[in-house]
Amino acid sequence: MTAPGNCTPAFDRAAAEGRAVFIGYLPVGYPTVPGSLDALRALVDPGDGPGADIVEIGIPYSDPMMDGVTIQRAATRALERGVRVRDVLAATETVAAAGATPCVMSYWNLIEQYGCDAFARDFRNAGGAGVITPDLTPDESDEWLPATDAHGVDRIYLVAPSSTDDRIRLTADAARGWLYATAVMGVTGARETTSDAGRVLTERIRTLSPDTRVGIGLGVSNGAQAAEIGGYADAVIVGSALVRTLLEADDAGRPDDLTALRALTVDLARGVRAAR
């Protein structure tokens, strides 16, 4: 079983309301650092209903292994426009001040370069709850485990449909807060239809590690898909579809226009509430 952590209250609140948690992803630094902070605020409070419960803040990286084309485009532009790893701390403070639970998604190299213990300390001091590390496994976490324990940071690891039963048990036991389950094999990206692999994987996790909170990610692009996944998962994770609204506004010469982001956020939040 995954131990309770800083993210657990968000899951408990959603469960009490009979719905799944809505986790929205946006990268810090895109379209600019100040612009990304405005976008994060809009994701939490879209102005026409509830927004994301947990915000997954991505740190742009030059060599991503999990990101699809949409997120790569935004990350590349953010890097070209000068974003730095330390900007994630201001983003974390922004999300916390807006009333949502801040998590960070970071490739391990960035945390290692910052300093493992220092990153956990500074992130937690900024109000951060948990860190998602897509390229770090529990058996490679010799430095990360004591750092996150010392500073009280949730460790959120990934499992996939290809994970063995032993790997799922090991990963769930090492995690804290919740477990990130990828519903499809491959990189991120909005898809026209959702895969049944998410349901199958969620059932496997619950059999192997009862009471572990499971978030399903990769491929969700609208409220109807969020409702479908929210019918069986504890959390619905949406990234590329949200980032695409920012790219389209940027391409149209209106990088500060968050109208589409707000509308999609409302649609997704209503979707998780219509699921059960």
Short mmCIF file of C-alpha atoms in Angstrom, two decimals:
data_model
loop_
_atom_site.label_atom_id
_atom_site.label_comp_id
_atom_site.label_asym_id
_atom_site.label_seq_id
_atom_site.Cartn_x
_atom_site.Cartn_y
_atom_site.Cartn_z
CA MET A 1 0.00 0.00 0.00
CA THR A 2 1.19 3.52 -0.78
CA ALA A 3 1.59 5.52 2.43
CA PRO A 4 -0.59 8.61 2.95
CA GLY A 5 1.12 11.93 2.27
CA ASN A 6 0.62 15.60 1.53
CA CYS A 7 -1.64 14.85 -1.43
CA THR A 8 -3.92 12.57 0.55
CA PRO A 9 -6.30 15.33 1.75
CA ALA A 10 -7.10 16.25 -1.87
CA PHE A 11 -8.02 12.62 -2.56
CA ASP A 12 -10.05 12.42 0.66
CA ARG A 13 -12.02 15.56 -0.21
CA ALA A 14 -12.82 14.30 -3.67
CA ALA A 15 -13.82 10.89 -2.36
CA ALA A 16 -16.16 12.54 0.16
CA GLU A 17 -17.80 14.32 -2.78
CA GLY A 18 -18.12 11.03 -4.66
CA ARG A 19 -15.77 11.99 -7.50
CA ALA A 20 -12.23 11.65 -8.78
CA VAL A 21 -9.45 14.18 -8.29
CA PHE A 22 -8.67 16.43 -11.29
CA ILE A 23 -4.92 16.78 -11.81
CA GLY A 24 -3.88 19.33 -14.43
CA TYR A 25 -0.39 19.67 -15.89
CA LEU A 26 1.26 22.87 -17.18
CA PRO A 27 4.95 23.64 -17.62
CA VAL A 28 6.55 26.55 -15.78
CA GLY A 29 8.01 29.14 -18.12
CA TYR A 30 5.53 28.89 -20.98
CA PRO A 31 4.60 31.16 -22.66
CA THR A 32 6.88 33.13 -20.29
CA VAL A 33 7.60 32.70 -16.60
CA PRO A 34 5.05 35.39 -15.56
CA GLY A 35 2.63 34.09 -18.19
CA SER A 36 2.92 30.55 -16.86
CA LEU A 37 2.07 31.76 -13.36
CA ASP A 38 -1.10 33.37 -14.75
CA ALA A 39 -1.94 30.11 -16.52
CA LEU A 40 -1.45 28.11 -13.32
CA ARG A 41 -3.81 30.44 -11.48
CA ALA A 42 -6.39 30.01 -14.25
CA LEU A 43 -6.07 26.23 -13.99
CA VAL A 44 -6.91 26.38 -10.30
CA ASP A 45 -9.60 29.06 -10.63
CA PRO A 46 -10.99 29.25 -14.17
CA GLY A 47 -13.63 31.74 -13.05
CA ASP A 48 -16.71 29.76 -14.08
CA GLY A 49 -16.66 26.81 -11.71
CA PRO A 50 -14.09 24.65 -9.96
CA GLY A 51 -10.66 23.99 -11.40
CA ALA A 52 -7.87 21.49 -10.78
CA ASP A 53 -7.50 19.95 -7.34
CA ILE A 54 -3.83 19.11 -7.83
CA VAL A 55 -1.53 20.92 -10.26
CA GLU A 56 1.36 19.06 -11.81
CA ILE A 57 4.00 21.68 -12.66
CA GLY A 58 6.39 20.51 -15.34
CA ILE A 59 10.01 21.63 -15.39
CA PRO A 60 11.08 22.02 -19.05
CA TYR A 61 13.93 19.70 -20.01
CA SER A 62 15.98 19.51 -23.18
CA ASP A 63 15.91 15.71 -23.46
CA PRO A 64 12.49 14.45 -22.29
CA MET A 65 11.74 10.73 -22.57
CA MET A 66 8.03 10.80 -21.77
CA ASP A 67 6.79 14.06 -23.30
CA GLY A 68 4.89 14.03 -26.58
CA VAL A 69 5.11 16.64 -29.32
CA THR A 70 2.75 19.15 -27.68
CA ILE A 71 4.58 19.33 -24.37
CA GLN A 72 7.97 19.22 -26.09
CA ARG A 73 7.05 22.29 -28.19
CA ALA A 74 6.04 24.27 -25.11
CA ALA A 75 9.11 23.11 -23.16
CA THR A 76 11.46 24.03 -26.00
CA ARG A 77 10.00 27.53 -26.24
CA ALA A 78 10.18 27.93 -22.45
CA LEU A 79 13.87 26.99 -22.47
CA GLU A 80 14.53 29.39 -25.37
CA ARG A 81 12.78 32.13 -23.38
CA GLY A 82 14.98 31.60 -20.35
CA VAL A 83 13.13 29.44 -17.82
CA ARG A 84 15.30 27.98 -15.05
CA VAL A 85 14.76 25.14 -12.59
CA ARG A 86 14.43 27.57 -9.69
CA ASP A 87 11.37 29.13 -11.38
CA VAL A 88 9.43 26.05 -10.32
CA LEU A 89 9.54 27.34 -6.75
CA ALA A 90 7.62 30.50 -7.66
CA ALA A 91 5.18 28.32 -9.59
CA THR A 92 4.74 26.09 -6.55
CA GLU A 93 4.04 29.10 -4.32
CA THR A 94 1.55 30.39 -6.91
CA VAL A 95 -0.43 27.14 -7.01
CA ALA A 96 -0.46 26.84 -3.21
CA ALA A 97 -1.63 30.45 -2.84
CA ALA A 98 -4.41 29.80 -5.38
CA GLY A 99 -5.73 26.98 -3.20
CA ALA A 100 -4.65 23.79 -5.01
CA THR A 101 -2.11 21.12 -4.10
CA PRO A 102 1.20 21.66 -5.96
CA CYS A 103 3.15 18.74 -7.38
CA VAL A 104 6.15 18.88 -9.68
CA MET A 105 6.98 16.61 -12.60
CA SER A 106 10.74 16.55 -13.15
CA TYR A 107 13.27 14.36 -14.87
CA TRP A 108 15.82 13.10 -12.39
CA ASN A 109 18.82 14.83 -13.95
CA LEU A 110 17.38 18.25 -13.11
CA ILE A 111 16.89 17.34 -9.45
CA GLU A 112 20.34 15.77 -9.27
CA GLN A 113 21.94 18.88 -10.75
CA TYR A 114 20.06 21.16 -8.33
CA GLY A 115 21.02 18.95 -5.41
CA CYS A 116 18.74 16.18 -4.24
CA ASP A 117 18.32 17.27 -0.62
CA ALA A 118 18.25 20.97 -1.50
CA PHE A 119 15.51 20.45 -4.08
CA ALA A 120 13.30 18.52 -1.63
CA ARG A 121 13.91 21.21 1.03
CA ASP A 122 13.27 24.22 -1.21
CA PHE A 123 10.24 22.64 -2.88
CA ARG A 124 8.65 21.79 0.45
CA ASN A 125 9.40 25.26 1.84
CA ALA A 126 7.62 26.74 -1.20
CA GLY A 127 4.49 24.80 -0.26
CA GLY A 128 5.06 21.81 -2.53
CA ALA A 129 3.37 18.49 -1.83
CA GLY A 130 4.83 15.81 -4.10
CA VAL A 131 7.32 15.16 -6.89
CA ILE A 132 6.64 12.96 -9.91
CA THR A 133 9.83 11.42 -11.30
CA PRO A 134 9.08 9.59 -14.57
CA ASP A 135 12.62 8.31 -15.09
CA LEU A 136 13.44 7.32 -11.50
CA THR A 137 12.52 3.91 -10.11
CA PRO A 138 12.36 3.06 -6.39
CA ASP A 139 15.41 0.79 -6.60
CA GLU A 140 17.43 3.71 -8.00
CA SER A 141 16.27 6.13 -5.28
CA ASP A 142 19.09 5.79 -2.76
CA GLU A 143 19.45 9.58 -2.51
CA TRP A 144 15.81 10.48 -3.10
CA LEU A 145 14.28 8.32 -0.37
CA PRO A 146 16.10 9.94 2.58
CA ALA A 147 15.74 13.44 1.10
CA THR A 148 11.99 13.14 0.68
CA ASP A 149 11.66 11.55 4.12
CA ALA A 150 13.70 14.33 5.73
CA HIS A 151 11.63 17.11 4.18
CA GLY A 152 8.22 15.44 4.03
CA VAL A 153 7.79 15.36 0.25
CA ASP A 154 5.51 12.83 -1.45
CA ARG A 155 7.30 10.46 -3.85
CA ILE A 156 5.12 9.75 -6.87
CA TYR A 157 6.39 6.96 -9.09
CA LEU A 158 4.99 5.63 -12.36
CA VAL A 159 3.71 2.21 -13.35
CA ALA A 160 2.60 1.10 -16.81
CA PRO A 161 0.55 -1.69 -18.37
CA SER A 162 3.84 -3.52 -18.96
CA SER A 163 4.83 -3.44 -15.26
CA THR A 164 5.07 -6.85 -13.63
CA ASP A 165 3.12 -7.64 -10.48
CA ASP A 166 6.32 -7.57 -8.42
CA ARG A 167 7.25 -4.17 -9.90
CA ILE A 168 3.82 -2.74 -9.08
CA ARG A 169 4.05 -3.94 -5.46
CA LEU A 170 7.57 -2.57 -5.04
CA THR A 171 6.65 0.79 -6.60
CA ALA A 172 3.47 1.21 -4.58
CA ASP A 173 5.26 0.40 -1.33
CA ALA A 174 8.01 2.96 -2.05
CA ALA A 175 5.63 5.74 -3.12
CA ARG A 176 3.85 8.20 -0.87
CA GLY A 177 0.57 9.98 -1.59
CA TRP A 178 -0.52 8.29 -4.82
CA LEU A 179 0.64 6.26 -7.78
CA TYR A 180 0.82 7.55 -11.38
CA ALA A 181 -0.50 4.93 -13.79
CA THR A 182 0.09 5.50 -17.50
CA ALA A 183 -2.97 4.33 -19.42
CA VAL A 184 -1.13 3.77 -22.68
CA MET A 185 2.33 2.77 -23.73
CA GLY A 186 4.28 5.66 -25.23
CA VAL A 187 4.63 9.39 -24.74
CA THR A 188 2.12 12.03 -23.64
CA GLY A 189 -0.46 13.46 -26.03
CA ALA A 190 -4.19 14.05 -26.29
CA ARG A 191 -6.05 11.20 -28.01
CA GLU A 192 -9.47 10.88 -29.65
CA THR A 193 -10.43 7.88 -27.53
CA THR A 194 -9.26 6.54 -24.18
CA SER A 195 -7.77 3.09 -23.76
CA ASP A 196 -9.25 0.33 -21.61
CA ALA A 197 -5.70 -0.36 -20.43
CA GLY A 198 -6.19 2.24 -17.70
CA ARG A 199 -9.11 0.36 -16.19
CA VAL A 200 -7.25 -2.95 -16.34
CA LEU A 201 -4.12 -1.45 -14.78
CA THR A 202 -6.14 0.24 -12.01
CA GLU A 203 -7.77 -3.09 -11.14
CA ARG A 204 -4.36 -4.79 -11.05
CA ILE A 205 -2.95 -2.12 -8.71
CA ARG A 206 -5.92 -2.37 -6.36
CA THR A 207 -5.57 -6.14 -6.21
CA LEU A 208 -1.80 -6.01 -5.62
CA SER A 209 -1.76 -2.94 -3.35
CA PRO A 210 -5.18 -2.31 -1.80
CA ASP A 211 -6.01 1.27 -0.74
CA THR A 212 -3.34 2.78 -3.00
CA ARG A 213 -4.69 5.93 -4.68
CA VAL A 214 -4.33 5.66 -8.47
CA GLY A 215 -4.10 8.53 -10.95
CA ILE A 216 -4.55 7.73 -14.63
CA GLY A 217 -2.65 9.82 -17.14
CA LEU A 218 -1.85 10.14 -20.83
CA GLY A 219 -4.45 10.78 -23.50
CA VAL A 220 -7.32 12.64 -21.79
CA SER A 221 -8.45 15.66 -23.81
CA ASN A 222 -12.02 16.56 -22.78
CA GLY A 223 -14.66 16.34 -20.08
CA ALA A 224 -16.29 13.23 -21.51
CA GLN A 225 -13.01 11.30 -21.35
CA ALA A 226 -12.37 12.65 -17.85
CA ALA A 227 -15.80 11.36 -16.81
CA GLU A 228 -15.04 7.94 -18.27
CA ILE A 229 -11.74 7.58 -16.40
CA GLY A 230 -13.07 9.24 -13.27
CA GLY A 231 -15.63 6.47 -13.08
CA TYR A 232 -12.99 3.99 -11.93
CA ALA A 233 -9.75 5.86 -11.09
CA ASP A 234 -9.02 8.00 -8.04
CA ALA A 235 -7.57 10.79 -10.17
CA VAL A 236 -7.67 11.92 -13.79
CA ILE A 237 -4.47 13.52 -15.09
CA VAL A 238 -4.61 15.91 -18.05
CA GLY A 239 -1.59 17.55 -19.65
CA SER A 240 -1.22 17.86 -23.42
CA ALA A 241 -4.77 19.08 -24.05
CA LEU A 242 -4.26 21.94 -21.58
CA VAL A 243 -0.84 22.83 -22.99
CA ARG A 244 -2.28 22.83 -26.51
CA THR A 245 -4.59 25.73 -25.61
CA LEU A 246 -1.53 27.80 -24.69
CA LEU A 247 0.32 26.83 -27.88
CA GLU A 248 -2.65 27.78 -30.05
CA ALA A 249 -2.96 31.16 -28.33
CA ASP A 250 0.79 31.73 -28.72
CA ASP A 251 0.73 30.75 -32.40
CA ALA A 252 -2.16 33.17 -32.94
CA GLY A 253 -0.11 36.02 -31.49
CA ARG A 254 -2.13 36.12 -28.25
CA PRO A 255 0.17 34.38 -25.72
CA ASP A 256 -1.62 35.91 -22.74
CA ASP A 257 -5.08 34.78 -23.86
CA LEU A 258 -6.21 32.09 -21.40
CA THR A 259 -9.79 31.87 -22.66
CA ALA A 260 -9.43 28.38 -24.13
CA LEU A 261 -7.47 27.14 -21.10
CA ARG A 262 -10.21 28.32 -18.77
CA ALA A 263 -12.95 26.74 -20.88
CA LEU A 264 -11.21 23.36 -21.07
CA THR A 265 -10.47 23.45 -17.35
CA VAL A 266 -14.17 23.95 -16.60
CA ASP A 267 -15.09 21.11 -18.97
CA LEU A 268 -12.62 18.71 -17.33
CA ALA A 269 -13.64 19.68 -13.78
CA ARG A 270 -17.29 19.06 -14.68
CA GLY A 271 -16.30 15.76 -16.25
CA VAL A 272 -14.77 14.32 -13.08
CA ARG A 273 -17.87 15.45 -11.18
CA ALA A 274 -20.21 13.71 -13.61
CA ALA A 275 -18.38 10.41 -13.47
CA ARG A 276 -20.12 8.63 -10.58
#
